[in-house]
Amino acid sequence: MALRLTLGRSHPQPCRLKAVYKMTTITSSRGPTEVVSARRTELRDVSDIISLFSHFTEDVFGRIDVMHLLEKSNLSLILCNEKNEVIAHAAFLDYPNWNITDQSDWESFLHKNYLNNKCTPLNTLFMHLFVAKEEYAAGCSQEIIRRVFIAIPELQFILLFIPADENLEPGLESVFEKMITAPGSAVDTNFTLLVSPRHRYHPQLHVRKARLEDYNDLMPIWTRQNETLKETYSEYFLADIIEHQDEENQAVVCEAGDTAVGFMSLCSQVDVSLFHACFDLGPFHGLCKPHPEDVLKVSQEPSIPEGEDKSNQTSQEAESISSQNVERISDQDAAVQKGEVITISHTELLLDYITHKDFKASASPLLETEEKDTFHPVYRGPSNTVCIRLFCIDEKYETRSLDFLHYVFKLFPDKDFCIILVPHHVPEFCLIQSFVRVVPYFTTQLGHELYVFHRAGLLKSFNVRRATTNDIPGVKMLIKTLSLNESILNDLKIFTLARRDPDGTPVQAFIAEVLDQIVGISVIRDEMDIEYIRSHYNIEDFIHFNHHQQEEHGRLYHFALNPIFHHYTKHFLKEILRLAHKSSLYYPIYPQYEEGKFQNPCAHSLTSALHYMVPVRPRRQIVYPLEELGINAPSEQVSKDQLSYSLNHINRKLITESKTSINSRIVVVGASDVGISFLETLVFCPHLKFNNLTLISIHGLPGKDLPASKHRRFLINSHCFNDEDYAQMSLCSWVNIVVGKMIGINRTAKYIVISKQRKVPYDYLVLCMGQKYQVVSPTGADVSKLPTNRDVLSEWPQRYTGKVPSNHFTLNDDQDCLKAMHWLEENIVNSEGNVIVYGNTIDIYTTVETLLSLGINGSRIHLVQPPLSSNVTCLNNSEIESAVQEALSEAGVSVYYDSILAQWSKGDDPDLITCAAFTTNTKPFKLQCSAFFSFAYRTVDYETFKAINDACLVFDGRLVIDTEFHTNDVSIRAAGSLTKYSRKYYADEWTHSNFNSKEIGFELATSMLNLFDPTLKPFSKPPEGMDSLIPMYKGCKIKGGVLPRGCNYLHISKPEIPIHLDVELALSDHGMEMITGKAGHGNYFRMHINKYSMVDSITCFSKTPFPVSNYICLYGQHEHLLNDLHYRWNEGQITDLYSYFREPWSMAIYHDRFIDLKKELRQILLSEQLSSLRHAKKLVMKCKSEEKACLPESRVRTEGKHTQVSRFQLRFPQILVMSLTCLGAMFKEIFKEHRSNTCLEGPATAGTGSVFKPRTQTFTQRCKRRAHGSGVVPVPSARPFPFGWVPARAASTEPEGPRGAPREGHTAERLRSAPRLSAADSQVPGPPPAAEPLPEHPTDEQPLPPEPVLRYLHRHHPHLPMYARAAGERGAGGRAGRAGL
């Protein structure tokens, strides 16, 4: 019978605890019902939880710090009603809720003091808190307990200790039952132990063979989950499978009550040879039974074919399963029932499978070129596996899917493996979360993922304990074939002998065992650099440091676990945290710098637990001017230089969080800044795990070379990523690296062709190759006929199609630069001959400077520049250009302008250029040539163009995309300088080249995450007409490098279409230029402030190095935030911008969380504005009520010539005038708040005029008219009230104070303390005074107050001494304060 490998589910939702559960109806004790949903507890719920506390809470659970409890709990759930109101909460931990015994010792405590105790750390949690609305307590307690059992399939018991003299609150009485104490135990005199067993809420399912009568129960489930299969096979497909069962084909169902709720079809006839060709099955003995003729031997050092990256010799398995193992556990089910001892042996683990495999969380495949290049074991034995052909289960019971396998292995007692094939687009569901994903070969065309489960994985006697000396022989057997076995054994011996490292760091080792067999080993140390981690990584995205003690942080050094028990990895980690009294574990991955070689992840140990940990994003670091900071400098512990590493993390809360596995094959072509940014964004999604990320690049990943290598100076730097960034990302741990060049795309079969005709399949293809320098072809003009540029310009430039001479260089990445430098050192540096640098991009200057730094005399360097295509030069700054030309002249470099390459001639060696001829506007010239560097022609690579064009992707000079990065193929996206927008947008001048590449990569990843991330809400459709506009990104464009004379160059600018600087300066709305120093002196600093007072561009040209990362932070900041830069510049206080931006006040601007400060201050301003509006509304309502109360009695009675006035006649106008006086002051303050927002938001809120227009009448005059109209006699003494006119900034009625005092928008306190107008102030006779504009800047040099910045840093960064409370107070009044921090 043909094997049908189909999964009977379409898109099952992964079992993720952070998702909201389905609605459930509960009934209150008084009768009304409430529809509730369950979700993970969040910090915003703390106040709601506290509000649910009752007098029972402290009596039963003790005094609870809710924040601390949430931070340390393994699982905490909230029940919310339809109004999203919290009505119940419960928190669960893996140790008792009262301090009865040590958390690492509770299991023995229970066995000693209670009868019939089956509780183990694997199947037990303790309730530490339960609160609920009183009337819903009973229903909520049952619902939460049920949800917990659903969420954690291994859980069997929930325990609760309560004081012996306390009664359980009514809501929990129906949930728990009392456990019986052992005879002679005195524990019940102090505490009572209650238990809630699984079988009462979510019992295990009964599994049996399928019968035809199950069809009616199963068909609705089948149809609901996969309509496609029903249409494909027929309505009675299930009935046919059930009816035609035999020994090799079985069908089973699981039932709840008497109803079938799940179905599984199995086949024992499996052609495993297909899997051998597609998957790395070495760790599973090829899914075959052992045979004497098996060929398992592997050479000690398998060759790695040229063009492969060794970093991908990775896998997630730490153990291989031997044939002996398979035989010994074949009867494990019976053995478990009888209590027999089962031997689980450890196989020969192929050394090279493990050398680097465990660093690869995604279990990426080995890179192969041809079958002959890589050894494949040969298995002669029969198949040892049973295959799940079809599977479906009701969503209510899907967490119990593993219950099927107990019965499956009973049906097939001679099989030890169960496998299932899953399409790539299907997310991991609950069943296969317990399986091991098998590593596919990257060239496999099979469109499925293979998952394997061994029958020994059903054993529940998985125990974790501290290691002892007696465990050393067992550990040796476990790790004998691991490359780092000696390191693990040494650390284990250190623990057994001294418990500490030689440097005094505490060490702990733990053993995992099943049936007394050691199946896992882990070694941890106390984390001694926790302050460094806190300051260099965004670890606070996952934990709150205030609730974790120093000794609760640990570093994971070793972790090895037999893959049979791979699904117990998280439990192993949970037990390590509990037994070691830790709350967090960290695992660093260090890079290995090998110049010119491929990059391998080189860490001090291996770990197969990386799969379950989350990568932590690094934090941008401030380059501190330590001398200027003095006592405010950060501590050495934080600022010390050490080797950068990628950090991975796990804590108690994350143990019960399940990542969503994405098996879709995402192939990225090109290791450009856009491609790296795209991969970085995907990798650092903490709740997603991409198993099939592949990068295809000519030279593999960047960042392989030693830091500060000289060859990197050949090309200009975009400053998107540096060596430290690559080390802290460790992309090789998550991404498959394929070294090669794309030469074809097959859109129908969905694969790309790379070098040597290798095929790489994809589900989504991302093209990020960018444009590259190409070999420009000589025009072929005969220089003997004295041609000019006019004669050849129409044929230039063109791509050279012949064989490229060996001394011709086009530099596009670090590897090209390294190759060129080595060639120069061998052939040019110590010999004679000219070096020609040809082009007109900025790279020509950096290349000339690098050649000079290599020791090549300037007289041997010839800089030849072709005609410009526009009037904008590469530097676009006449002063810097003059300085560069002067430096070239001093170095003896010859410069030629408007020259087009006409010929290059070859001497005796046809592989070398010996002479090059150029045409000019006048007469041609020739140059002797020993090396030729070409930067004259940058475009899309020809092979790339051919692959794109042959695939029928729209190409119009560049690859055409829309605003969502789509090409004309829905499966292919593209970004970067390779692309251009479709002509329908009428924006041909704007391409991705105009924007920041890192931002483009991030936006590309964000657009694709909508396809995979179940937590994201779908984007709403843009308004009609908006979809025809291209997006305008905000990140700055950066280029920097070292120019001639060794001057460091940096240019930061906004995304724009380049225009000549002189033209830009002539614009009426250009803004302000600030320039200090001279380019010729090597201390030039230019800053452009635009019309909105925002930093628009920065240009630096300095002989001394400067902190580039700091200056990048200045872009887009308002000048007020830069210590009133505009005022100080106009007052002549700034003579050197380099020293100005080294002052202590600027450190806050460079802080990576300064953006959070700005947002926080804006929220304060908005909240105060809202509160002011509410208060004003109350005043108006009060005035209206007063008016209504006054009018009935404000009647005028005339007696002869005398008029009588009501007693309320004077009261009403006075009340109204007083109230509206205060209201006017409030509106003035709101207006000032509105203007103050320009400091934080820039042009969006910057105003130039008044918000309120002046009125022609005063308020009292209008009152008089109204009083006459109602018969009320006006009061002669009433004075006009100037309400309704609020001129822009000038009409403030409050005193200005000393010049230089704090102004609006600089502090939140400024708004809180704003003076209000009094009634006396408002009653000024006559019209409003004329608006007199305030001086543009105060003259006093008193700085802005430091309170808001320091208060923010006190709260969010207290571990740095310079931001500590005492240091901040000292700095405010000392040097830092005077500088304006």
Coordinates of N, CA, C and O in Angstrom, one line a residue, residues 52-111:
L52 N -8.5 42.8 44.7 CA -9.3 41.6 45.0 C -8.9 40.9 46.3 O -9.5 39.9 46.7
F53 N -7.9 41.4 47.0 CA -7.5 40.8 48.3 C -8.7 40.9 49.3 O -9.4 41.9 49.3
S54 N -8.8 39.9 50.1 CA -9.8 39.9 51.1 C -9.2 39.5 52.4 O -7.9 39.3 52.5
H55 N -9.9 39.4 53.5 CA -9.3 39.1 54.8 C -8.9 37.6 54.8 O -8.0 37.2 55.6
F56 N -9.4 36.8 53.9 CA -8.9 35.4 53.8 C -7.5 35.3 53.2 O -6.8 34.4 53.4
T57 N -7.2 36.3 52.3 CA -6.0 36.2 51.5 C -4.7 36.0 52.4 O -3.9 35.1 52.3
E58 N -4.6 37.0 53.4 CA -3.4 36.9 54.2 C -3.4 35.7 55.1 O -2.4 35.2 55.5
D59 N -4.6 35.4 55.6 CA -4.7 34.2 56.5 C -4.3 32.9 55.8 O -3.6 32.1 56.4
V60 N -4.6 32.8 54.6 CA -4.3 31.5 53.8 C -3.0 31.5 53.2 O -2.2 30.5 53.2
F61 N -2.6 32.6 52.6 CA -1.4 32.7 51.8 C -0.3 33.5 52.4 O 0.9 33.5 51.9
G62 N -0.5 34.2 53.5 CA 0.5 35.0 54.1 C 0.5 36.4 53.5 O -0.2 36.7 52.6
R63 N 1.5 37.1 53.9 CA 1.7 38.5 53.3 C 2.4 38.3 52.0 O 3.5 37.8 51.8
I64 N 1.8 38.9 51.0 CA 2.2 38.7 49.6 C 2.6 40.0 49.0 O 1.9 41.0 49.0
D65 N 3.8 40.0 48.4 CA 4.3 41.1 47.5 C 3.9 40.6 46.1 O 4.6 39.8 45.5
V66 N 2.9 41.2 45.5 CA 2.4 40.7 44.2 C 3.4 40.9 43.1 O 3.6 40.0 42.3
M67 N 4.1 42.0 43.1 CA 5.1 42.2 42.0 C 6.2 41.2 42.1 O 6.6 40.6 41.1
H68 N 6.7 40.9 43.3 CA 7.7 39.9 43.5 C 7.2 38.5 43.1 O 7.9 37.7 42.5
L69 N 6.0 38.2 43.5 CA 5.4 36.9 43.2 C 5.3 36.7 41.7 O 5.6 35.6 41.2
L70 N 4.8 37.7 41.0 CA 4.7 37.6 39.5 C 6.0 37.4 38.9 O 6.1 36.7 37.9
E71 N 7.0 38.1 39.4 CA 8.4 38.0 38.8 C 9.0 36.6 39.0 O 9.7 36.1 38.2
K72 N 8.6 35.9 40.1 CA 9.2 34.6 40.4 C 8.4 33.4 40.1 O 8.8 32.3 40.2
S73 N 7.1 33.6 39.7 CA 6.2 32.5 39.5 C 6.5 31.8 38.2 O 6.9 32.4 37.2
N74 N 6.3 30.5 38.2 CA 6.4 29.7 37.0 C 5.2 29.9 36.1 O 5.3 29.9 34.8
L75 N 4.0 30.1 36.7 CA 2.8 30.3 35.9 C 1.9 31.2 36.7 O 1.6 30.9 37.9
S76 N 1.3 32.2 36.1 CA 0.3 33.0 36.8 C -0.7 33.4 35.7 O -0.4 33.8 34.6
L77 N -2.0 33.2 36.1 CA -3.1 33.4 35.2 C -4.1 34.4 35.7 O -4.3 34.6 36.9
I78 N -4.8 35.1 34.8 CA -5.8 36.1 35.1 C -7.1 35.7 34.4 O -7.0 35.2 33.3
L79 N -8.2 35.8 35.1 CA -9.5 35.7 34.4 C -10.1 37.1 34.2 O -10.2 37.9 35.2
C80 N -10.5 37.4 33.0 CA -11.1 38.7 32.7 C -12.5 38.5 32.2 O -12.7 37.5 31.5
N81 N -13.3 39.5 32.4 CA -14.7 39.4 31.8 C -14.7 40.1 30.5 O -13.6 40.5 30.0
E82 N -15.9 40.2 29.9 CA -15.9 40.8 28.6 C -15.6 42.3 28.6 O -15.2 42.8 27.5
K83 N -15.6 42.9 29.7 CA -15.2 44.3 29.8 C -13.7 44.5 30.1 O -13.2 45.6 30.4
N84 N -13.0 43.3 30.1 CA -11.6 43.3 30.3 C -11.2 43.6 31.8 O -10.1 44.1 32.1
E85 N -12.2 43.4 32.7 CA -12.0 43.6 34.1 C -11.4 42.4 34.7 O -11.9 41.3 34.4
V86 N -10.5 42.5 35.6 CA -9.9 41.3 36.3 C -10.8 40.9 37.4 O -11.2 41.6 38.3
I87 N -11.2 39.6 37.3 CA -12.1 39.1 38.3 C -11.5 38.0 39.1 O -12.0 37.6 40.2
A88 N -10.3 37.5 38.7 CA -9.6 36.4 39.4 C -8.2 36.3 39.0 O -7.8 36.6 37.9
H89 N -7.3 35.9 39.9 CA -5.9 35.7 39.6 C -5.4 34.5 40.5 O -5.8 34.3 41.6
A90 N -4.4 33.8 39.9 CA -3.8 32.7 40.6 C -2.3 32.6 40.2 O -2.0 32.8 39.0
A91 N -1.4 32.3 41.1 CA 0.0 32.2 40.8 C 0.5 30.9 41.3 O 0.1 30.4 42.4
F92 N 1.4 30.2 40.5 CA 1.8 28.9 40.8 C 3.3 28.8 40.7 O 3.9 29.4 39.7
L93 N 4.0 28.2 41.6 CA 5.4 28.0 41.6 C 5.7 26.5 41.8 O 4.8 25.7 42.1
D94 N 7.0 26.1 41.7 CA 7.4 24.7 41.8 C 7.9 24.4 43.2 O 8.7 23.4 43.3
Y95 N 7.6 25.1 44.2 CA 7.9 24.8 45.5 C 6.9 25.3 46.5 O 6.0 26.1 46.1
P96 N 6.8 24.8 47.7 CA 5.6 25.1 48.6 C 5.5 26.6 48.9 O 6.4 27.4 48.8
N97 N 4.2 27.0 49.1 CA 3.8 28.4 49.3 C 4.2 28.9 50.7 O 4.2 30.1 50.9
W98 N 4.4 28.0 51.7 CA 4.8 28.5 53.0 C 6.3 28.0 53.2 O 6.6 27.0 52.6
N99 N 7.0 28.6 54.0 CA 8.4 28.3 54.2 C 8.5 27.1 55.2 O 9.0 27.1 56.3
I100 N 8.0 25.9 54.7 CA 7.9 24.7 55.5 C 9.2 24.0 55.4 O 9.7 23.4 56.3
T101 N 9.8 23.9 54.2 CA 11.0 23.2 53.9 C 11.8 24.0 52.8 O 11.2 24.8 52.1
D102 N 13.0 23.6 52.6 CA 13.8 24.3 51.6 C 13.2 23.9 50.2 O 12.7 22.8 50.0
Q103 N 13.2 24.9 49.3 CA 12.6 24.6 48.0 C 13.2 23.5 47.2 O 12.6 22.9 46.3
S104 N 14.5 23.2 47.5 CA 15.1 22.1 46.8 C 14.9 20.7 47.5 O 15.3 19.7 46.9
D105 N 14.1 20.7 48.6 CA 14.0 19.5 49.4 C 12.5 19.1 49.6 O 12.3 18.2 50.4
W106 N 11.6 19.7 48.9 CA 10.2 19.4 49.3 C 9.7 18.0 48.9 O 8.8 17.5 49.5
E107 N 10.3 17.4 47.8 CA 9.9 16.1 47.4 C 10.1 15.1 48.5 O 9.2 14.3 48.8
S108 N 11.3 15.1 49.1 CA 11.5 14.1 50.2 C 10.7 14.4 51.4 O 10.2 13.5 52.2
F109 N 10.4 15.7 51.6 CA 9.6 16.1 52.7 C 8.1 15.6 52.6 O 7.5 15.1 53.5
L110 N 7.6 15.6 51.4 CA 6.2 15.1 51.2 C 6.2 13.6 51.3 O 5.3 13.0 51.9
H111 N 7.2 12.9 50.8 CA 7.3 11.4 50.9 C 7.4 11.0 52.3 O 6.9 9.9 52.7

